[in-house]
Short mmCIF file of C-alpha atoms and ligand atoms in Angstrom, two decimals:
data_model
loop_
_atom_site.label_atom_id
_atom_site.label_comp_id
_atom_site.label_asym_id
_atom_site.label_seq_id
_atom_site.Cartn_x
_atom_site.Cartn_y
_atom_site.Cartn_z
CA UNK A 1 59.97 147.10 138.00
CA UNK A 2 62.14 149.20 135.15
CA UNK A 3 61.64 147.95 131.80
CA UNK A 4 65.11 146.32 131.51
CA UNK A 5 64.90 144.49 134.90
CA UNK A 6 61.61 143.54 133.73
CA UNK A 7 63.09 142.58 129.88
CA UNK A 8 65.82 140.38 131.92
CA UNK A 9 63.07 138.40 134.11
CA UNK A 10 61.79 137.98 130.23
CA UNK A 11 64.85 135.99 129.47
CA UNK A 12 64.84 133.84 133.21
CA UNK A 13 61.06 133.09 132.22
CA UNK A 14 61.36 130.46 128.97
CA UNK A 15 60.49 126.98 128.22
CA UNK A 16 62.53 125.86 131.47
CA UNK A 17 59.98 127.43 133.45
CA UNK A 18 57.09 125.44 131.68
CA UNK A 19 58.17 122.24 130.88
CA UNK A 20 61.45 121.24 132.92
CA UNK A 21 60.26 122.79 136.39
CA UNK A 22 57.66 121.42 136.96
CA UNK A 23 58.22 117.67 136.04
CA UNK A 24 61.23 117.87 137.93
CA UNK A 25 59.43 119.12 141.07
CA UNK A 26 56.71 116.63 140.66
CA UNK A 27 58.99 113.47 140.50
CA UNK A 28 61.74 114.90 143.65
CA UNK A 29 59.60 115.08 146.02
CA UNK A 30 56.86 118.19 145.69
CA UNK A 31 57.85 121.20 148.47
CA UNK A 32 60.44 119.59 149.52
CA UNK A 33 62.36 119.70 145.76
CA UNK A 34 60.76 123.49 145.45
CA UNK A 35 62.47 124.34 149.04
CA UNK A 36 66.16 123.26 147.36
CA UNK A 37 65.56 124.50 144.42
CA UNK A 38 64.89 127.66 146.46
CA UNK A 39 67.53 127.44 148.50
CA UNK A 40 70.33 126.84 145.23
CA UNK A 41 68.63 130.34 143.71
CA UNK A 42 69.49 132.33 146.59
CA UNK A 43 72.77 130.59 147.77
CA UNK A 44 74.08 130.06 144.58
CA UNK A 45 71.81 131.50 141.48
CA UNK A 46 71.27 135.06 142.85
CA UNK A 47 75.26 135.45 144.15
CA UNK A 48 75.91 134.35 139.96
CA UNK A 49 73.25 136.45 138.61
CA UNK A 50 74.78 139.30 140.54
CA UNK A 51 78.32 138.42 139.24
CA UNK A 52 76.89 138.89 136.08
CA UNK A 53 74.59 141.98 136.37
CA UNK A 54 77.83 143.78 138.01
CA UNK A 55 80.42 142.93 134.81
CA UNK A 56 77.76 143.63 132.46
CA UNK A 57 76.71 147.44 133.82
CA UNK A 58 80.39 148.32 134.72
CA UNK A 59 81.15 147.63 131.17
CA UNK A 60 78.11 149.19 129.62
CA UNK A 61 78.93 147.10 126.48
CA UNK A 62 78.57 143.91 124.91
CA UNK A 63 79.44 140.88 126.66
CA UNK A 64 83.39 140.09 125.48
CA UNK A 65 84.22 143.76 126.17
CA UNK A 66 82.34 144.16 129.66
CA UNK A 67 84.47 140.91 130.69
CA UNK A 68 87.71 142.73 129.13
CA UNK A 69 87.05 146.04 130.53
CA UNK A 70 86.06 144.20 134.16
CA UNK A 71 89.84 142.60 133.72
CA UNK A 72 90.76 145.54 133.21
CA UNK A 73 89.91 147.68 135.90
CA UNK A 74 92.79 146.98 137.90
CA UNK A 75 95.21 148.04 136.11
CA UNK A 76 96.35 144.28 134.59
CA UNK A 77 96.20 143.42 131.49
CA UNK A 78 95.15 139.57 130.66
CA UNK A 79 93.08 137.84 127.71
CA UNK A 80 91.28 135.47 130.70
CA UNK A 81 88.42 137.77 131.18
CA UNK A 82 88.17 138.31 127.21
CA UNK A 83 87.98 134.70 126.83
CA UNK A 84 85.05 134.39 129.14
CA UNK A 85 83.23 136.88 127.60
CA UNK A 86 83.77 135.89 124.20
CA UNK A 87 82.49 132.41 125.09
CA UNK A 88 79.49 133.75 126.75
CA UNK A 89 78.28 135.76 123.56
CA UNK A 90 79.60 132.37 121.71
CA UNK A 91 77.02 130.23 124.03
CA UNK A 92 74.25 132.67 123.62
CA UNK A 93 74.89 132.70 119.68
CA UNK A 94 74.46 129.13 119.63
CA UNK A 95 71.44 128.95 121.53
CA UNK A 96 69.87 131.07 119.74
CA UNK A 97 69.45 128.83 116.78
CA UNK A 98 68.19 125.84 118.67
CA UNK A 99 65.95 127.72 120.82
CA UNK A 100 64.40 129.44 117.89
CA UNK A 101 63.08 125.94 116.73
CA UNK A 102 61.30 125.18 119.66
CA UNK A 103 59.94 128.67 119.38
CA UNK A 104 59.01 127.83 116.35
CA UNK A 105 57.43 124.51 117.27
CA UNK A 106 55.09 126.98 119.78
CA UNK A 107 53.98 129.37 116.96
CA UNK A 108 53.10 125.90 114.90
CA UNK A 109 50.45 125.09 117.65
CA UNK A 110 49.14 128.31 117.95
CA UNK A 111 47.93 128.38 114.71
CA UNK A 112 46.76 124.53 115.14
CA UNK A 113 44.93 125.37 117.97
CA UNK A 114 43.56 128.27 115.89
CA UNK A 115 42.49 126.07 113.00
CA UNK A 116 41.56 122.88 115.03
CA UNK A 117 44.60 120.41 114.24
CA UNK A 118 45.03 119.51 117.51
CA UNK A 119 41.73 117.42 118.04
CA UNK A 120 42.23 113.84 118.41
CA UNK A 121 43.20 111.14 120.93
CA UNK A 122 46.74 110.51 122.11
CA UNK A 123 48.20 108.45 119.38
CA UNK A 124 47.17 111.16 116.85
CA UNK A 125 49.09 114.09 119.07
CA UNK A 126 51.87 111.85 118.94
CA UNK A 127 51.90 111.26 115.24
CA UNK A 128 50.85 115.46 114.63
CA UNK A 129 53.98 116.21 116.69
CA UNK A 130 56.62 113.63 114.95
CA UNK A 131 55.37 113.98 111.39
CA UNK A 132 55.31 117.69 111.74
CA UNK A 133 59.01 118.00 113.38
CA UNK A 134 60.42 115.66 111.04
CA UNK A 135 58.91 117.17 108.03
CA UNK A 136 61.95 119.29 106.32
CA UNK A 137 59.59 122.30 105.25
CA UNK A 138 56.97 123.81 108.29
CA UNK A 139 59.20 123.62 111.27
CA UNK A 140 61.82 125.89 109.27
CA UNK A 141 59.45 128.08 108.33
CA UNK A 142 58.37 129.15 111.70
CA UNK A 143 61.85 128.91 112.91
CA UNK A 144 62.63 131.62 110.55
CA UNK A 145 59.24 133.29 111.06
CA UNK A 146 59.64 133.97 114.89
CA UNK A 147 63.78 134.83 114.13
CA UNK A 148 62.40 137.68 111.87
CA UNK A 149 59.77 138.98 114.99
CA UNK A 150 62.78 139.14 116.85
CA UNK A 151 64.88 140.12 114.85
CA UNK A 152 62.18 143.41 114.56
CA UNK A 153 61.84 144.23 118.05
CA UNK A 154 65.77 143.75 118.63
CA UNK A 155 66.59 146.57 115.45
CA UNK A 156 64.07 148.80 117.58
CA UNK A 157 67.03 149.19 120.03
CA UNK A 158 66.61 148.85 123.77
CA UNK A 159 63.97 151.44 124.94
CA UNK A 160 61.68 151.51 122.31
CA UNK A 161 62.51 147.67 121.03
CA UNK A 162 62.74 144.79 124.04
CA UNK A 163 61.53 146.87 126.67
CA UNK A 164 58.53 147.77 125.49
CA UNK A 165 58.11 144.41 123.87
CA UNK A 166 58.49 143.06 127.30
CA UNK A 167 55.98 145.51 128.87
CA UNK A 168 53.36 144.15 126.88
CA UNK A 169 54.11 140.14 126.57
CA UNK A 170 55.13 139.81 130.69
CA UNK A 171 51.66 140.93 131.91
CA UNK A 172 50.14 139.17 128.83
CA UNK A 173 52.13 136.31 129.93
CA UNK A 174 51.11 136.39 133.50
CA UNK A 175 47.42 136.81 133.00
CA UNK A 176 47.20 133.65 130.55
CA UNK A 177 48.85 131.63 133.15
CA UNK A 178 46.68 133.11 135.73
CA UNK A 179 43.86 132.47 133.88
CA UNK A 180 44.77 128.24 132.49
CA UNK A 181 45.45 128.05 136.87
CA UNK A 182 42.42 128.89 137.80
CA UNK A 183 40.62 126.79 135.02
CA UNK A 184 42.93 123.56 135.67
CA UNK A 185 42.27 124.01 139.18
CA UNK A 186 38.63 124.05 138.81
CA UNK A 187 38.99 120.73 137.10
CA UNK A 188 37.16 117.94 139.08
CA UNK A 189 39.97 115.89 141.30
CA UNK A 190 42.13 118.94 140.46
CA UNK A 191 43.83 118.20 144.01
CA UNK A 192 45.68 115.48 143.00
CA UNK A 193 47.56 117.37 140.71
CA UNK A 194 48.08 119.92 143.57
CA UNK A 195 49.20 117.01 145.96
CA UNK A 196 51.71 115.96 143.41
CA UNK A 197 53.02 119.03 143.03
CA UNK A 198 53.52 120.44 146.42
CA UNK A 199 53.29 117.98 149.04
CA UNK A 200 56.76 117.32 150.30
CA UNK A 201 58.60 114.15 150.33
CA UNK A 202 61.63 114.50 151.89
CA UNK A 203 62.38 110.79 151.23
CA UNK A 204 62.85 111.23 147.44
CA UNK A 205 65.66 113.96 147.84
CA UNK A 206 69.12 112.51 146.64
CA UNK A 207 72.39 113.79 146.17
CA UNK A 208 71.16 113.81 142.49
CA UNK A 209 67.83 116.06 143.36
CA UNK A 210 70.03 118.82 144.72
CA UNK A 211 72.57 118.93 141.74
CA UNK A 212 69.32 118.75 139.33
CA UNK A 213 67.78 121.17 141.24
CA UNK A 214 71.28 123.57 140.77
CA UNK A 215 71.50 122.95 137.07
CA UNK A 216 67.91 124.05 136.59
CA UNK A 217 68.14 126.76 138.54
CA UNK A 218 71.02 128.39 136.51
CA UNK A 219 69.41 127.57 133.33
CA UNK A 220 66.29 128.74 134.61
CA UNK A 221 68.00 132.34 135.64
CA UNK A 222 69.83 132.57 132.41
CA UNK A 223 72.98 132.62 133.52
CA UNK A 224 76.20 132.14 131.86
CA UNK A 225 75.03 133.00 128.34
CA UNK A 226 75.77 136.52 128.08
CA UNK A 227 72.18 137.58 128.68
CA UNK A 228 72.11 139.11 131.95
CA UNK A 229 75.65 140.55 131.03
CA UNK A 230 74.41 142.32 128.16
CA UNK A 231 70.95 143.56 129.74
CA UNK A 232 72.66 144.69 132.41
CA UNK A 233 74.82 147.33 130.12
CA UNK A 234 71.76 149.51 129.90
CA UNK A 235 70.95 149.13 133.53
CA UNK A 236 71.11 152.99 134.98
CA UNK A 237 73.68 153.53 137.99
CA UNK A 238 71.28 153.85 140.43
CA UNK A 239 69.62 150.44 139.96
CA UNK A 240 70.44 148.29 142.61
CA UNK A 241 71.66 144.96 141.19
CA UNK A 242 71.12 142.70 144.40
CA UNK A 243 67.27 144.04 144.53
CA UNK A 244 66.76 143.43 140.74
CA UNK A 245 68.44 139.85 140.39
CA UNK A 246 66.17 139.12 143.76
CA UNK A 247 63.20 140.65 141.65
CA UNK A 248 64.05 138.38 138.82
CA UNK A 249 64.50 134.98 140.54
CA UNK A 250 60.71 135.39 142.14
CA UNK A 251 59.18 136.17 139.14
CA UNK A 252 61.32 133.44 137.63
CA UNK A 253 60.24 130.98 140.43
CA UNK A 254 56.81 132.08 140.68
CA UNK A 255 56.55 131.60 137.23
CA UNK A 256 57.59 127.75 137.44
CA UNK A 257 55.39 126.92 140.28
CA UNK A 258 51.95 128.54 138.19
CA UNK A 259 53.24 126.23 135.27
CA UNK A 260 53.09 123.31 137.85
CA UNK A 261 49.43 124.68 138.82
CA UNK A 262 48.69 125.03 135.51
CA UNK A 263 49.47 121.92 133.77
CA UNK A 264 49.68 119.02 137.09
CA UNK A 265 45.84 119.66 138.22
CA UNK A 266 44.73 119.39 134.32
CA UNK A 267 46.56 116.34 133.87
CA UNK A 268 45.88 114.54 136.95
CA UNK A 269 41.90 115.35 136.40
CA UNK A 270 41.78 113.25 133.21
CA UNK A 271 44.71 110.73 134.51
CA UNK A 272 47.31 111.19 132.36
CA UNK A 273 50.47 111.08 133.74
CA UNK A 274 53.00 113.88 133.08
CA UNK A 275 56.06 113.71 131.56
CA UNK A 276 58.51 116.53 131.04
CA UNK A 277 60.03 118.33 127.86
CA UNK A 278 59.21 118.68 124.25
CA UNK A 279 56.56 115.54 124.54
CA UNK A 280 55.00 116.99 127.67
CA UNK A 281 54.06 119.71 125.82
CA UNK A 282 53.89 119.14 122.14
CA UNK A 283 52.58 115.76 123.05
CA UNK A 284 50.71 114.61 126.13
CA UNK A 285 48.83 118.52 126.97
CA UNK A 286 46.58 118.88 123.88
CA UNK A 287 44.90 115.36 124.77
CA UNK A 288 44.79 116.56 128.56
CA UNK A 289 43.19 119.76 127.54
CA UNK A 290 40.90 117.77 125.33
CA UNK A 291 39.75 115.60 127.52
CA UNK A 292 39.77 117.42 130.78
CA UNK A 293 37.26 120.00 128.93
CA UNK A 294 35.11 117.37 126.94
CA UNK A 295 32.26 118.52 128.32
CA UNK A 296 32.75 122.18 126.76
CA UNK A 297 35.07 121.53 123.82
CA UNK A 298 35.12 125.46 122.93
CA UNK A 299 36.49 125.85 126.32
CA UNK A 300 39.56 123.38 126.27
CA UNK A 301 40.44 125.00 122.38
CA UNK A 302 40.56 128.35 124.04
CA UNK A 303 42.43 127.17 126.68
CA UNK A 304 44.90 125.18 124.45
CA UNK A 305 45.52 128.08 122.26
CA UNK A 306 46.06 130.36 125.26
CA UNK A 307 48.59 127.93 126.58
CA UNK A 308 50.56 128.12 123.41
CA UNK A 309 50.29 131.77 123.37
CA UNK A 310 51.60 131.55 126.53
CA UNK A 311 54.72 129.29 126.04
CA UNK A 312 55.97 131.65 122.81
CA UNK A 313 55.74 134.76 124.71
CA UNK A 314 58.15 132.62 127.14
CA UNK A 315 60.24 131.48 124.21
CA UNK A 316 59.93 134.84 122.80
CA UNK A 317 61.01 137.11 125.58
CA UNK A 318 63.82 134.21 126.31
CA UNK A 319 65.07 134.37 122.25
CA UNK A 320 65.15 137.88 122.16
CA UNK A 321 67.40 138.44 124.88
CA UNK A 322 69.65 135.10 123.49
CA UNK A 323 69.55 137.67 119.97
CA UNK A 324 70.75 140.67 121.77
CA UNK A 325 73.72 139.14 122.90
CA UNK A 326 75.04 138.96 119.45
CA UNK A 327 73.53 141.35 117.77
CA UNK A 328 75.25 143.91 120.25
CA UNK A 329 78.38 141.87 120.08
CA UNK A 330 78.77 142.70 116.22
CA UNK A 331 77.11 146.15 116.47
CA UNK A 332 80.03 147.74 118.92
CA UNK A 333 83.24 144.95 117.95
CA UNK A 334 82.64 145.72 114.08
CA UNK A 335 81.74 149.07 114.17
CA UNK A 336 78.44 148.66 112.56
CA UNK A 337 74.89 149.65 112.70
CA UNK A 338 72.87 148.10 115.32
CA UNK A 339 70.14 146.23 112.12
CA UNK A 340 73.19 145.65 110.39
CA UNK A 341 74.29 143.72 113.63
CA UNK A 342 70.95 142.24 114.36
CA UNK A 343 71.11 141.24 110.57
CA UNK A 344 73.80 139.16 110.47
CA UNK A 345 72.64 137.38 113.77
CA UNK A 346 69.54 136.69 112.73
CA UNK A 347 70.89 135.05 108.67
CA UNK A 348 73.27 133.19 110.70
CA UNK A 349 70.92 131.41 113.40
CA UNK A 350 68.08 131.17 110.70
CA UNK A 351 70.92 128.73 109.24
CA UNK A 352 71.73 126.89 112.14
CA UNK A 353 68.20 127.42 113.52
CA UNK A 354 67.40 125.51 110.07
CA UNK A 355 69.96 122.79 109.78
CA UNK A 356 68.89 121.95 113.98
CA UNK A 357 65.57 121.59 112.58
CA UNK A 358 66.64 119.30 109.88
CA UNK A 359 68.97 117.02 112.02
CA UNK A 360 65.63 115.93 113.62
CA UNK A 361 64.45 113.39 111.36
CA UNK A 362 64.01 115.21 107.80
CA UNK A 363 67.88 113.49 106.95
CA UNK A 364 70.01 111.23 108.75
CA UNK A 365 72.85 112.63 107.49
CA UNK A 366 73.01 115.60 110.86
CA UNK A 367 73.38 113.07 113.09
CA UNK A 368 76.66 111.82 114.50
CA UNK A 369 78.35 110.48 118.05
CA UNK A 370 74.79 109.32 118.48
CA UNK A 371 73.10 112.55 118.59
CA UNK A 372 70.78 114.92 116.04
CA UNK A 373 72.73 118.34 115.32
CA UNK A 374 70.09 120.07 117.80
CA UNK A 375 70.94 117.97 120.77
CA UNK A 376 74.51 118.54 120.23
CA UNK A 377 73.85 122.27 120.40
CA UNK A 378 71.84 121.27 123.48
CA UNK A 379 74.74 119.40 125.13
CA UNK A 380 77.75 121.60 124.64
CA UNK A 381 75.89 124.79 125.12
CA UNK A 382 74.00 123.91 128.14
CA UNK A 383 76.18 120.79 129.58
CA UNK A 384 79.68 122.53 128.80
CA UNK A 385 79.94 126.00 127.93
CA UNK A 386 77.29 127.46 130.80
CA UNK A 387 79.14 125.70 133.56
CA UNK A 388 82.47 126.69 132.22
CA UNK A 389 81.13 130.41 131.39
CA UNK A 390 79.47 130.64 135.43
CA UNK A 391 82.54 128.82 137.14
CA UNK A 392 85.05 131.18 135.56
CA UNK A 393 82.45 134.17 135.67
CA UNK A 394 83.17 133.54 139.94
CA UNK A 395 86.92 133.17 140.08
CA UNK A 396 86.92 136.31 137.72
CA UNK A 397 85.18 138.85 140.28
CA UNK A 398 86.01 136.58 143.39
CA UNK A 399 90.03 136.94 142.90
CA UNK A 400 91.06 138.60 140.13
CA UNK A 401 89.54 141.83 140.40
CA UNK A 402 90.27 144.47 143.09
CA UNK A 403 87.69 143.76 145.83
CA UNK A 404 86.82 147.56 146.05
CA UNK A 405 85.68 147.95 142.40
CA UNK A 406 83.44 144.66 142.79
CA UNK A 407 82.19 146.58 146.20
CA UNK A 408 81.48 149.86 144.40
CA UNK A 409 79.00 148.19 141.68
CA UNK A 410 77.70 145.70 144.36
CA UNK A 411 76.51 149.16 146.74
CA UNK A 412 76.41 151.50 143.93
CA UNK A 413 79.71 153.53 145.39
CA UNK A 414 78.13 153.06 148.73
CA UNK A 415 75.16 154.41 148.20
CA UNK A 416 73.16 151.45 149.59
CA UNK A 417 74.33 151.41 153.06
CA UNK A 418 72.45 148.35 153.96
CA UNK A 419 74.04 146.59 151.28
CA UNK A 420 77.70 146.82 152.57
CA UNK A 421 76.83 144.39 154.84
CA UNK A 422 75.76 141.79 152.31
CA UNK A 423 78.75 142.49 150.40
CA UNK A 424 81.37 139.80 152.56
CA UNK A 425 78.73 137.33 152.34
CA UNK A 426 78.41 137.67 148.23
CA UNK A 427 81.81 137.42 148.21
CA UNK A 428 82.98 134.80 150.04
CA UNK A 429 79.98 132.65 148.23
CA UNK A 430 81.27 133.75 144.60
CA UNK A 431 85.40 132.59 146.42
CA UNK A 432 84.45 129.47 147.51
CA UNK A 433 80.83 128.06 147.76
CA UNK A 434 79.63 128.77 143.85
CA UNK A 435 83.30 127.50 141.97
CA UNK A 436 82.44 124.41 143.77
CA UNK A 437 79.09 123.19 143.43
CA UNK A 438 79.30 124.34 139.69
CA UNK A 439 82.03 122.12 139.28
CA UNK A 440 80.29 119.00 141.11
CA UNK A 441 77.20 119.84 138.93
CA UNK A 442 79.52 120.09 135.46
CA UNK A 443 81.67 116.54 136.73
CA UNK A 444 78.24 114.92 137.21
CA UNK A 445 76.97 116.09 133.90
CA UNK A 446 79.52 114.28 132.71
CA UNK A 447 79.15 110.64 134.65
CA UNK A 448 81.95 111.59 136.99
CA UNK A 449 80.39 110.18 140.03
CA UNK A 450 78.32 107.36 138.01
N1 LIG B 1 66.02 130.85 131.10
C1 LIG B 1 65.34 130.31 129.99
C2 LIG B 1 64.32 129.24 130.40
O1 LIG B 1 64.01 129.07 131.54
C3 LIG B 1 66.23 129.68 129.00
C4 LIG B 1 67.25 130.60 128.49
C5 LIG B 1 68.54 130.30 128.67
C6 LIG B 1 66.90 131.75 127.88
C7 LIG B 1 69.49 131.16 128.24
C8 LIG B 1 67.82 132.62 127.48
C9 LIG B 1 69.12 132.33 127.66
O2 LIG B 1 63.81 128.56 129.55
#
């Protein structure tokens, strides 16, 4: 794999992959949930990835302009494909401070596993995680501290910046998971973890399992926030895009099910049962690694702390791509230096990255509507912009530009014979079949069908 394809399968593998996935697969019904969740990355996620991967490397340039310069191509002039892009870098900018907490949150509990903060039973993980991300001083500090590590890799530029970052942290990444699989799954009555993973139910899959199973698989693939957009302007113009995005989505997907290995067999040994999101991990796994290696308590510290090594080189890999979006955003649109560009990205989301951080119990005054300042990022970014940003992203390439341009990047100028034949498939799935489950996923988001 090139070091960009391999930077962008950085950015699909984050904290979706870890602690979404594999609840979600768990509670829908095992294989059966992992064969639709499949099925939406190829039918729908890999035709949107593909969208994106095409606008970003016929642009070679940030985000808004690779959208403009896409609208472009055929000779009409229109501010629709601006405004897409623009809102893509917009979403990725303000994910970028949220997701730079919960980055944060990770390097906290690396250095707790490091020091031995984490031992206790479950009532004390539960007060270590609230009092920590309430407290108004720690959680800001590492949300700054890993904005600054990114910020440093992103100022290295592409080539000597992300991709070699990513060079190093995906196989790092890999082998830790390997490594926490095969020790879970040594774990005695490891196999009901394994049965409640994969067995399939096909009784528990619901019209609601196959839209939950769509949403995560966009969020999981990172689409719709500029990322793949903006990686894909250094992609080379011999790199076939369908072969990459396919690369990416089984990395991406393996990735998932390993975290389901990983943490399901651990669990289920000490019979816990798992939940999903910030408590699954900041919460409920340091007791299950506890107790499920009581008998060598050197072991289950390693193992904790190589879990949390593990989840921020996910978050890290994710965040830098979210920082590139931006940073090359204001690099090219105001003509300044690339750290000048990464500089103002990374004041601005150390601000919001800090006043997210606050909302969540250090004052009551970031809360309104109901929800803390960092779930409202949450919500509009990932419950309203992405769906909007994809759904438009489709009627863009599917009808507004000239069919032979969208053929040229999709075959390389038809230098990937085998590919032509794909092409009337992509594009009658980008016409018709993606527009429309997006928009049943976004009007269920929203309690249309309630
Ligand atoms: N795809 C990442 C995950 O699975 C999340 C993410 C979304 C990262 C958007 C970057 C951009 O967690």
């Amino acid at each position: 794999m090139v070091g960009v394809v391999l930077a962008t399968a950085g950015s699909a593998v984050g904290l979706g992959n870890v602690w979404r996935f594999p609840y979600m697969a768990g509670e829908n019904g095992g294989a059966a949930f992992i064969l639709i969740y499949l099925g939406c990355v190829v039918v729908l996620g890999l035709p949107c990835m593909v969208s994106e991967l095409i606008i970003g490397r016929h642009g070679a340039s940030n985000t808004a302009r690779a959208y403009q310069k896409m609208g472009e191509a055929g000779g009409r002039k229109s501010l629709f494909p601006s405004f897409i892009g623009s809102l893509g870098v917009l979403t990725g900018f303000l994910i970028t401070g949220y997701y730079a907490v919960v980055s944060g949150w990770c390097l906290q509990y690396v250095y707790a596993s490091v020091v031995g903060q984490l031992q206790g039973d479950a009532s004390y993980a539960q007060h270590y995680f609230e009092a920590f991300s309430s407290s108004p001083v720690m959680p800001v500090f590492w949300t700054v501290a890993i904005l600054v590590l990114c910020h440093l890799v992103v100022c290295r530029g592409i080539r000597h910046g992300i991709e070699r970052a990513s060079k190093l942290l995906m196989p790092m990444l890999f082998i830790l998971l390997l490594v926490i699989v095969v020790a879970s799954c040594m774990l005695p009555d490891a196999g009901k973890g394994i049965d409640f993973l994969l067995k399939p139910d096909f009784s528990k899959v619901t019209g609601s399992v196959f839209l939950g199973a769509l949403g995560q698989s966009f969020y999981s693939l990172s689409i719709a926030m500029g990322c793949l957009c903006t990686y894909a302007s250094y992609y080379s113009r011999q790199t076939n895009l369908l072969g990459s995005a396919v690369q990416i989505s089984l990395v991406d997907s393996l990735v998932a099910i390993l975290a389901g290995l990983m943490i399901f067999p651990a669990a289920f040994s000490v019979g816990v049962s798992p939940d999903s999101g910030a408590s699954l991990v900041f919460i409920t796994l340091p007791t299950v690694f506890q107790q499920a290696f009581a008998a060598m308590p050197l072991l289950g510290r390693i193992v904790a702390l190589m879990f949390y090594l593990l989840l921020t080189l996910a978050a890290l890999t994710s965040l830098m791509s979210l920082h590139e979006v931006s940073t090359a955003f204001f690099h090219e649109e105001l003509h300044i230096s690339r750290k000048r560009g990464a500089l103002i990205v990374t004041v601005l989301c150390c601000i919001i990255g800090t006043f997210c951080s606050l909302s969540l119990g250090a004052t009551g005054s970031l809360s309104f509507g109901g929800r803390t300042l960092f779930d409202w990022f949450d919500f509009v970014t990932g419950q309203i912009f992405l769906p909007i940003g994809g759904f438009l992203t489709c009627l863009m390439l599917g009808w507004m530009v000239p069919r032979k341009i969208v053929s040229d990047e999709f075959t390389n100028r038809g230098t990937l014979p085998r590919l032509h034949r794909l092409f009337p498939v992509y594009l009658f799935l980008i016409r018709f079949v993606c527009p429309l489950a997006i928009l049943v996923i976004f009007l269920n988001q929203l309690g249309v069908f309630e």
